[in-house]
Amino acid sequence: MVVACAVAGTACASRPVAAPQAVPAPADPAAHHHMPDLPATAGPGFTVADVRFMQHMIGHHAQAVRMAAMAPANGASDDVVRLARKIDISQRDEIVMMKSWLAERRQAVPDEAHSQHAMMMPGMLTDEQFARLGAARGRAFDRLFLTLMTRHHEGALQMVQELFRSPGAGQEPDIFRFATDVDADQRDELVVMERLLHAIPD
């Protein structure tokens, strides 16, 4: 609740208010394109921005899962493989949750093809970046994976911040809990990735 009140600036008399944490700007703002969106409507307790957030975050998470799947086959270090496995498990679970949230509210649910190709959200890799990651091996893969996944996570934080800035959005309990969990989990993983990146020998 702290994040929703602080970031959204809504009146929440019974909720504690804390200063919002700074969100790093995405490394490549030009990559934040809005491709054709699926239909979205407001409903009891939720807004169009809530629906859009879930639809877009499914595609964002799906790309992170695809990145994580490369680690074992591309000679990543044990630490990076463990991190990739954690990202894979957590973001797969969250994709299931987001699809259920949309379906329960009779909203359009992105299919796999739409998730991979129809939307380009903050921090997402371009096709060229994805190809470079797929071609990298060993230490080079570790460095590129951590660099690109850091930008990917920063993009997710930007999406959360944009959600709470949208009037009335992020207040429905399930989406509030999910969005704040994404914010907290990905900030934790950013710390881990920074440490791993700095530990890679030149």
XYZ file of N, CA and C in Angstrom:
606
model
N 0.818 -1.201 0.000
C 0.000 0.000 0.000
C 0.854 1.253 0.000
N 2.036 1.142 0.640
C 2.900 2.301 0.727
C 3.253 2.789 -0.656
N 3.590 1.828 -1.532
C 4.021 2.220 -2.860
C 2.888 2.856 -3.617
N 1.673 2.263 -3.512
C 0.542 2.791 -4.266
C 0.234 4.207 -3.865
N 0.177 4.487 -2.565
C -0.161 5.819 -2.110
C 0.924 6.803 -2.485
N 2.196 6.391 -2.285
C 3.282 7.319 -2.517
C 3.455 7.608 -3.986
N 3.407 6.563 -4.815
C 3.686 6.747 -6.225
C 2.498 7.343 -6.936
N 1.295 6.859 -6.588
C 0.119 7.339 -7.289
C -0.318 8.699 -6.794
N 0.057 9.052 -5.575
C -0.341 10.332 -5.042
C -1.801 10.383 -4.681
N -2.434 9.239 -4.425
C -3.839 9.191 -4.073
C -4.003 9.447 -2.593
N -5.241 9.802 -2.204
C -5.530 10.076 -0.802
C -5.743 8.770 -0.085
N -4.867 8.383 0.809
C -4.956 7.131 1.531
C -4.718 7.440 2.991
N -5.706 7.991 3.652
C -5.533 8.481 5.006
C -5.086 7.398 5.956
N -5.555 6.155 5.758
C -5.230 5.097 6.701
C -3.943 4.384 6.348
N -3.315 4.804 5.266
C -2.124 4.102 4.849
C -0.890 4.937 5.133
N 0.211 4.287 5.583
C 1.460 5.033 5.758
C 2.000 5.468 4.416
N 2.632 6.621 4.394
C 3.176 7.143 3.153
C 4.686 7.221 3.271
N 5.377 6.658 2.337
C 6.829 6.708 2.313
C 7.269 7.272 0.985
N 8.448 7.860 0.976
C 8.965 8.413 -0.269
C 9.222 7.294 -1.263
N 8.787 7.463 -2.497
C 9.021 6.414 -3.491
C 10.503 6.296 -3.789
N 10.921 5.071 -4.050
C 12.306 4.860 -4.430
C 12.505 5.308 -5.868
N 13.693 5.794 -6.124
C 13.991 6.203 -7.494
C 14.026 4.993 -8.402
N 13.484 5.140 -9.579
C 13.496 4.072 -10.571
C 14.485 4.436 -11.656
N 15.471 3.557 -11.910
C 16.444 3.877 -12.950
C 15.757 4.027 -14.302
N 16.209 4.975 -15.090
C 15.673 5.113 -16.433
C 16.100 3.931 -17.272
N 15.249 3.480 -18.198
C 15.655 2.377 -19.067
C 16.864 2.775 -19.879
N 17.731 1.783 -20.133
C 18.970 2.069 -20.840
C 18.708 2.546 -22.263
N 17.577 2.114 -22.829
C 17.287 2.486 -24.202
C 15.842 2.952 -24.298
N 15.573 4.227 -23.947
C 14.191 4.702 -23.964
C 13.548 4.575 -25.329
N 14.350 4.616 -26.396
C 13.778 4.522 -27.728
C 13.128 3.171 -27.972
N 13.505 2.188 -27.133
C 12.941 0.855 -27.328
C 11.530 0.737 -26.761
N 11.011 1.780 -26.123
C 9.691 1.730 -25.517
C 8.644 2.103 -26.564
N 8.273 1.147 -27.363
C 7.296 1.375 -28.394
C 5.979 0.750 -27.960
N 4.881 1.356 -28.355
C 3.575 0.770 -28.102
C 3.038 0.201 -29.400
N 3.061 -1.113 -29.495
C 2.509 -1.797 -30.651
C 1.004 -1.926 -30.438
N 0.263 -2.396 -31.435
C -1.187 -2.530 -31.282
C -1.548 -3.310 -30.028
N -2.465 -2.742 -29.249
C -2.853 -3.353 -27.987
C -4.071 -4.243 -28.157
N -4.203 -5.187 -27.247
C -5.416 -5.981 -27.158
C -6.529 -5.116 -26.564
N -7.776 -5.499 -26.759
C -8.879 -4.748 -26.139
C -8.738 -4.752 -24.616
N -9.172 -3.659 -24.001
C -9.128 -3.558 -22.537
C -10.249 -2.639 -22.084
N -10.950 -3.037 -21.044
C -12.030 -2.218 -20.495
C -11.895 -2.166 -18.976
N -12.427 -1.107 -18.385
C -12.455 -1.004 -16.928
C -13.600 -1.849 -16.380
N -13.514 -2.170 -15.098
C -14.570 -2.944 -14.437
C -14.602 -2.618 -12.969
N -15.391 -3.362 -12.196
C -15.499 -3.070 -10.761
C -14.146 -3.160 -10.059
N -13.637 -2.037 -9.596
C -12.395 -2.018 -8.829
C -11.127 -1.949 -9.646
N -11.230 -2.024 -10.975
C -10.000 -1.957 -11.768
C -10.198 -1.044 -12.976
N -9.074 -0.551 -13.495
C -9.092 0.421 -14.579
C -8.520 -0.188 -15.859
N -8.656 0.559 -16.946
C -8.028 0.122 -18.203
C -6.513 0.024 -18.022
N -5.932 0.950 -17.261
C -4.484 0.899 -17.035
C -4.069 -0.374 -16.304
N -4.910 -0.846 -15.385
C -4.612 -2.114 -14.703
C -4.561 -3.258 -15.714
N -5.562 -3.291 -16.596
C -5.632 -4.365 -17.598
C -4.429 -4.289 -18.529
N -4.131 -3.088 -18.989
C -2.977 -2.921 -19.888
C -1.681 -3.371 -19.192
N -1.532 -3.022 -17.933
C -0.334 -3.413 -17.190
C -0.175 -4.931 -17.209
N -1.263 -5.641 -16.928
C -1.177 -7.108 -16.910
C -0.896 -7.656 -18.302
N -1.577 -7.137 -19.303
C -1.354 -7.626 -20.668
C 0.090 -7.401 -21.098
N 0.613 -6.226 -20.810
C 1.973 -5.909 -21.240
C 3.021 -6.656 -20.416
N 2.774 -6.830 -19.139
C 3.766 -7.496 -18.302
C 3.876 -8.984 -18.653
N 2.819 -9.565 -19.180
C 2.912 -10.966 -19.627
C 3.975 -11.086 -20.728
N 3.927 -10.192 -21.705
C 4.932 -10.225 -22.760
C 6.329 -9.920 -22.239
N 6.393 -8.995 -21.289
C 7.683 -8.637 -20.689
C 8.281 -9.836 -19.960
N 7.472 -10.489 -19.158
C 7.946 -11.677 -18.431
C 8.304 -12.802 -19.403
N 7.512 -12.975 -20.457
C 7.763 -14.069 -21.402
C 9.148 -13.922 -22.032
N 9.552 -12.687 -22.300
C 10.883 -12.516 -22.875
C 11.971 -12.847 -21.844
N 11.758 -12.487 -20.592
C 12.734 -12.829 -19.551
C 12.878 -14.345 -19.422
N 11.771 -15.068 -19.554
C 11.821 -16.534 -19.494
C 12.638 -17.077 -20.667
N 12.454 -16.496 -21.838
C 13.228 -16.943 -23.015
C 14.711 -16.659 -22.820
N 15.043 -15.520 -22.238
C 16.453 -15.203 -21.959
C 17.028 -16.197 -20.951
N 16.283 -16.466 -19.902
C 16.771 -17.354 -18.851
C 17.018 -18.763 -19.379
N 16.210 -19.187 -20.339
C 16.340 -20.550 -20.878
C 17.658 -20.745 -21.610
N 18.316 -19.663 -22.027
C 19.582 -19.783 -22.757
C 20.757 -20.151 -21.843
N 20.671 -19.811 -20.580
C 21.845 -19.888 -19.705
C 22.505 -21.261 -19.669
N 21.778 -22.355 -19.428
C 22.474 -23.648 -19.316
C 23.196 -24.050 -20.596
N 22.586 -23.798 -21.741
C 23.168 -24.238 -23.014
C 24.268 -23.320 -23.515
N 24.360 -22.122 -22.977
C 25.335 -21.156 -23.480
C 26.555 -21.027 -22.577
N 26.745 -22.024 -21.722
C 27.956 -22.054 -20.912
C 28.015 -21.018 -19.820
N 26.871 -20.637 -19.299
C 26.853 -19.653 -18.214
C 27.488 -20.238 -16.950
N 27.972 -19.363 -16.098
C 28.538 -19.793 -14.814
C 27.434 -20.364 -13.931
N 27.843 -21.074 -12.891
C 26.858 -21.661 -11.979
C 25.982 -20.578 -11.341
N 26.587 -19.455 -10.981
C 25.806 -18.376 -10.350
C 24.751 -17.826 -11.311
N 25.125 -17.647 -12.561
C 24.174 -17.105 -13.533
C 23.088 -18.136 -13.849
N 23.465 -19.410 -13.926
C 22.449 -20.447 -14.153
C 21.439 -20.464 -13.007
N 21.930 -20.321 -11.774
C 21.008 -20.310 -10.616
C 20.086 -19.086 -10.681
N 20.648 -17.955 -11.019
C 19.818 -16.747 -11.143
C 18.787 -16.928 -12.261
N 19.218 -17.465 -13.385
C 18.307 -17.665 -14.517
C 17.177 -18.625 -14.129
N 17.531 -19.658 -13.369
C 16.501 -20.619 -12.937
C 15.486 -19.925 -12.020
N 15.959 -19.080 -11.131
C 15.052 -18.345 -10.233
C 14.131 -17.430 -11.042
N 14.700 -16.721 -12.017
C 13.883 -15.836 -12.855
C 12.852 -16.651 -13.621
N 13.280 -17.784 -14.156
C 12.371 -18.638 -14.927
C 11.179 -19.085 -14.076
N 11.460 -19.590 -12.882
C 10.383 -20.104 -12.021
C 9.443 -18.982 -11.589
N 10.016 -17.887 -11.103
C 9.164 -16.823 -10.557
C 8.326 -16.160 -11.654
N 8.924 -15.945 -12.819
C 8.179 -15.213 -13.840
C 7.179 -16.120 -14.562
N 7.458 -17.423 -14.649
C 6.437 -18.340 -15.166
C 5.212 -18.340 -14.246
N 5.464 -18.408 -12.946
C 4.354 -18.398 -11.988
C 3.553 -17.104 -12.110
N 4.257 -15.993 -12.288
C 3.565 -14.705 -12.381
C 2.772 -14.587 -13.690
N 3.267 -15.196 -14.763
C 2.510 -15.195 -16.019
C 1.179 -15.936 -15.820
N 1.230 -17.056 -15.123
C -0.002 -17.810 -14.844
C -0.969 -16.941 -14.042
N -0.434 -16.240 -13.028
C -1.284 -15.390 -12.192
C -1.910 -14.273 -13.019
N -1.098 -13.637 -13.877
C -1.614 -12.513 -14.671
C -2.685 -12.977 -15.654
N -2.475 -14.133 -16.283
C -3.481 -14.639 -17.211
C -4.786 -14.951 -16.477
N -4.670 -15.513 -15.291
C -5.877 -15.809 -14.508
C -6.599 -14.525 -14.132
N -5.820 -13.513 -13.730
C -6.426 -12.222 -13.339
C -7.221 -11.646 -14.504
N -6.642 -11.693 -15.698
C -7.331 -11.150 -16.876
C -8.567 -11.984 -17.217
N -8.410 -13.303 -17.222
C -9.532 -14.174 -17.604
C -10.691 -14.019 -16.631
N -10.389 -13.911 -15.342
C -11.460 -13.782 -14.340
C -12.252 -12.491 -14.523
N -11.645 -11.515 -15.157
C -12.318 -10.218 -15.384
C -12.759 -10.059 -16.826
N -12.765 -11.183 -17.542
C -13.248 -11.217 -18.930
C -12.490 -10.224 -19.819
N -11.186 -10.187 -19.634
C -10.321 -9.335 -20.444
C -9.512 -10.191 -21.416
N -9.049 -9.572 -22.508
C -8.259 -10.301 -23.499
C -6.931 -10.746 -22.887
N -6.605 -12.024 -23.096
C -5.369 -12.601 -22.568
C -4.397 -12.804 -23.725
N -3.195 -12.207 -23.662
C -2.233 -12.393 -24.760
C -1.869 -13.866 -24.937
N -1.863 -14.318 -26.209
C -1.364 -15.667 -26.445
C 0.149 -15.610 -26.609
N 0.769 -16.759 -26.837
C 2.232 -16.805 -26.885
C 2.787 -15.927 -27.992
N 2.164 -15.979 -29.159
C 2.661 -15.198 -30.288
C 2.566 -13.702 -29.995
N 1.453 -13.296 -29.417
C 1.283 -11.870 -29.092
C 2.293 -11.448 -28.030
N 2.532 -12.324 -27.058
C 3.466 -12.003 -25.990
C 4.869 -11.787 -26.526
N 5.247 -12.564 -27.537
C 6.624 -12.509 -28.025
C 6.850 -11.408 -29.048
N 5.796 -11.054 -29.806
C 6.047 -10.198 -30.957
C 5.210 -8.920 -31.013
N 4.078 -8.880 -30.329
C 3.168 -7.764 -30.577
C 3.495 -6.521 -29.774
N 4.203 -6.670 -28.640
C 4.417 -5.514 -27.774
C 5.895 -5.357 -27.454
N 6.346 -4.133 -27.422
C 7.734 -3.829 -27.065
C 7.683 -2.887 -25.882
N 7.960 -3.424 -24.705
C 7.833 -2.643 -23.497
C 9.210 -2.217 -22.992
N 9.259 -1.316 -22.006
C 10.552 -0.807 -21.528
C 11.519 -1.926 -21.143
N 12.747 -1.778 -21.601
C 13.797 -2.730 -21.244
C 13.844 -3.992 -22.064
N 12.850 -4.213 -22.917
C 12.836 -5.455 -23.691
C 13.916 -5.437 -24.764
N 14.428 -6.631 -25.075
C 15.489 -6.767 -26.063
C 14.927 -6.633 -27.474
N 15.733 -6.031 -28.334
C 15.413 -6.051 -29.750
C 15.791 -7.427 -30.321
N 15.369 -7.683 -31.537
C 15.741 -8.952 -32.176
C 17.257 -9.070 -32.294
N 17.925 -7.965 -32.581
C 19.387 -7.991 -32.732
C 20.053 -8.307 -31.395
N 19.564 -7.703 -30.320
C 20.139 -7.988 -28.999
C 19.892 -9.438 -28.608
N 18.715 -9.947 -28.944
C 18.404 -11.331 -28.609
C 19.328 -12.281 -29.368
N 19.605 -11.973 -30.630
C 20.499 -12.810 -31.427
C 21.918 -12.777 -30.867
N 22.379 -11.597 -30.436
C 23.721 -11.500 -29.852
C 23.810 -12.319 -28.575
N 22.758 -12.279 -27.767
C 22.761 -13.076 -26.537
C 22.787 -14.563 -26.867
N 22.029 -14.965 -27.866
C 21.996 -16.374 -28.241
C 23.320 -16.879 -28.776
N 24.112 -15.982 -29.355
C 25.401 -16.379 -29.935
C 26.537 -16.340 -28.917
N 26.332 -15.683 -27.785
C 27.399 -15.538 -26.780
C 27.575 -16.837 -26.001
N 28.816 -17.056 -25.551
C 29.128 -18.263 -24.800
C 30.004 -17.926 -23.584
N 29.865 -18.724 -22.543
C 30.729 -18.616 -21.382
C 30.688 -17.239 -20.719
N 31.894 -16.720 -20.455
C 31.995 -15.438 -19.751
C 31.314 -14.309 -20.526
N 31.422 -14.350 -21.854
C 30.770 -13.318 -22.671
C 29.251 -13.389 -22.518
N 28.735 -14.616 -22.428
C 27.285 -14.753 -22.208
C 26.904 -14.180 -20.848
N 27.674 -14.537 -19.819
C 27.363 -14.025 -18.473
C 27.269 -12.498 -18.484
N 28.273 -11.865 -19.079
C 28.316 -10.408 -19.064
C 27.129 -9.804 -19.826
N 26.844 -10.363 -20.997
C 25.747 -9.814 -21.801
C 24.384 -10.118 -21.169
N 24.240 -11.325 -20.638
C 22.977 -11.696 -19.984
C 22.687 -10.766 -18.809
N 23.694 -10.560 -17.966
C 23.487 -9.713 -16.784
C 23.221 -8.260 -17.185
N 23.899 -7.797 -18.216
C 23.688 -6.422 -18.674
C 22.280 -6.238 -19.235
N 21.873 -7.172 -20.090
C 20.558 -7.040 -20.722
C 19.418 -7.327 -19.738
N 19.634 -8.289 -18.838
C 18.584 -8.586 -17.861
C 18.443 -7.432 -16.865
N 19.538 -6.743 -16.586
C 19.447 -5.553 -15.730
C 18.556 -4.498 -16.388
N 18.775 -4.238 -17.665
C 17.919 -3.278 -18.372
C 16.469 -3.757 -18.398
N 16.302 -5.078 -18.561
C 14.953 -5.656 -18.593
C 14.241 -5.416 -17.264
N 14.945 -5.660 -16.160
C 14.351 -5.438 -14.846
C 14.061 -3.955 -14.618
N 14.968 -3.091 -15.035
C 14.725 -1.648 -14.890
C 13.465 -1.243 -15.666
N 13.247 -1.884 -16.808
C 12.037 -1.625 -17.572
C 10.784 -2.036 -16.814
N 10.860 -3.169 -16.123
C 9.708 -3.615 -15.319
C 9.404 -2.623 -14.205
N 10.456 -2.088 -13.575
C 10.239 -1.088 -12.524
C 9.568 0.153 -13.103
N 9.963 0.526 -14.298
C 9.328 1.677 -14.945
C 7.841 1.399 -15.202
N 7.520 0.173 -15.615
C 6.124 -0.175 -15.867
C 5.295 -0.096 -14.580
N 5.889 -0.550 -13.470
C 5.184 -0.465 -12.182
C 4.951 0.994 -11.813
N 5.966 1.804 -11.993
C 5.824 3.218 -11.652
C 4.746 3.883 -12.520
N 4.729 3.548 -13.797
C 3.713 4.121 -14.690
C 2.312 3.673 -14.276
N 2.192 2.423 -13.809
C 0.886 1.939 -13.338
C 0.371 2.808 -12.203
N 1.216 3.014 -11.186
C 0.766 3.754 -10.009
C 0.586 5.242 -10.276
N 1.168 5.731 -11.354
C 0.950 7.123 -11.732
C -0.380 7.314 -12.450
N -0.952 6.237 -12.969
C -2.209 6.346 -13.707
C -3.366 6.523 -12.723
N -4.216 7.497 -12.919
C -5.303 7.755 -11.965
C -6.162 6.533 -11.673
N -6.248 6.172 -10.403
C -7.100 5.074 -9.969
C -6.516 3.693 -10.176
N -5.379 3.605 -10.820
C -4.808 2.280 -11.111
C -4.000 1.756 -9.933
N -3.836 0.429 -9.895
C -3.023 -0.207 -8.873
C -3.672 -0.294 -7.517
N -4.963 -0.049 -7.428
C -5.650 -0.037 -6.134
C -6.387 -1.342 -5.842
N -6.739 -2.097 -6.868
C -7.405 -3.389 -6.669
C -6.420 -4.307 -5.935
N -6.862 -5.024 -4.892
C -5.901 -5.732 -4.017
C -4.954 -6.684 -4.747
N -5.472 -7.477 -5.663
C -4.596 -8.456 -6.323
C -3.530 -7.774 -7.168
N -3.941 -6.749 -7.911
C -2.957 -6.107 -8.778
C -1.993 -5.262 -7.952
N -2.492 -4.680 -6.851
C -1.589 -3.928 -5.975
C -0.515 -4.846 -5.410
N -0.934 -6.005 -4.921
C 0.017 -6.959 -4.327
C 1.006 -7.444 -5.384
N 0.493 -7.754 -6.572
C 1.365 -8.248 -7.622
C 2.388 -7.192 -8.036
N 1.921 -5.979 -8.281
C 2.820 -4.921 -8.759
C 3.896 -4.596 -7.727
N 3.523 -4.561 -6.465
C 4.522 -4.267 -5.426
C 5.496 -5.441 -5.258
N 5.009 -6.670 -5.458
C 5.911 -7.824 -5.417
C 6.915 -7.764 -6.566
N 6.434 -7.415 -7.763
C 7.337 -7.284 -8.908
C 8.406 -6.245 -8.600
N 7.987 -5.114 -8.045
C 8.924 -4.044 -7.720
C 9.985 -4.545 -6.734
N 9.549 -5.209 -5.675
C 10.489 -5.651 -4.634
C 11.407 -6.758 -5.150
N 10.830 -7.757 -5.828
C 11.628 -8.896 -6.295
C 12.677 -8.458 -7.311
N 12.266 -7.589 -8.227
C 13.211 -7.228 -9.281
C 14.276 -6.266 -8.766
N 13.961 -5.466 -7.757
C 15.015 -4.655 -7.126
C 16.039 -5.561 -6.456
N 15.571 -6.626 -5.782
C 16.501 -7.571 -5.157
C 17.398 -8.219 -6.206
N 16.807 -8.632 -7.317
C 17.597 -9.296 -8.358
C 18.562 -8.320 -9.035
N 18.204 -7.049 -9.096
C 19.136 -6.061 -9.643
C 20.406 -5.987 -8.797
N 20.254 -6.077 -7.483
C 21.425 -6.061 -6.602
C 22.303 -7.279 -6.867
N 21.659 -8.436 -7.004
C 22.414 -9.672 -7.277
C 23.136 -9.566 -8.619
N 22.442 -9.070 -9.626
C 23.062 -8.981 -10.953
C 24.224 -8.009 -10.973
N 24.099 -6.923 -10.253
C 25.214 -5.970 -10.197
C 26.432 -6.623 -9.567
N 26.209 -7.392 -8.502
C 27.331 -8.076 -7.834
C 27.972 -9.089 -8.769
N 27.150 -9.886 -9.449
C 27.692 -10.902 -10.359
C 28.433 -10.261 -11.525
N 27.887 -9.168 -12.022
C 28.519 -8.501 -13.167
C 29.899 -7.971 -12.781
N 30.012 -7.411 -11.599
C 31.295 -6.862 -11.159
C 32.303 -7.958 -10.840
N 31.824 -9.177 -10.582
C 32.730 -10.283 -10.234
C 33.294 -10.991 -11.458
N 32.799 -10.668 -12.650
C 33.312 -11.322 -13.863
C 34.706 -10.776 -14.167
N 35.692 -11.647 -14.277
C 37.055 -11.165 -14.598
C 37.100 -10.522 -15.975
N 37.992 -9.555 -16.117
C 38.171 -8.905 -17.430
C 38.801 -9.868 -18.432
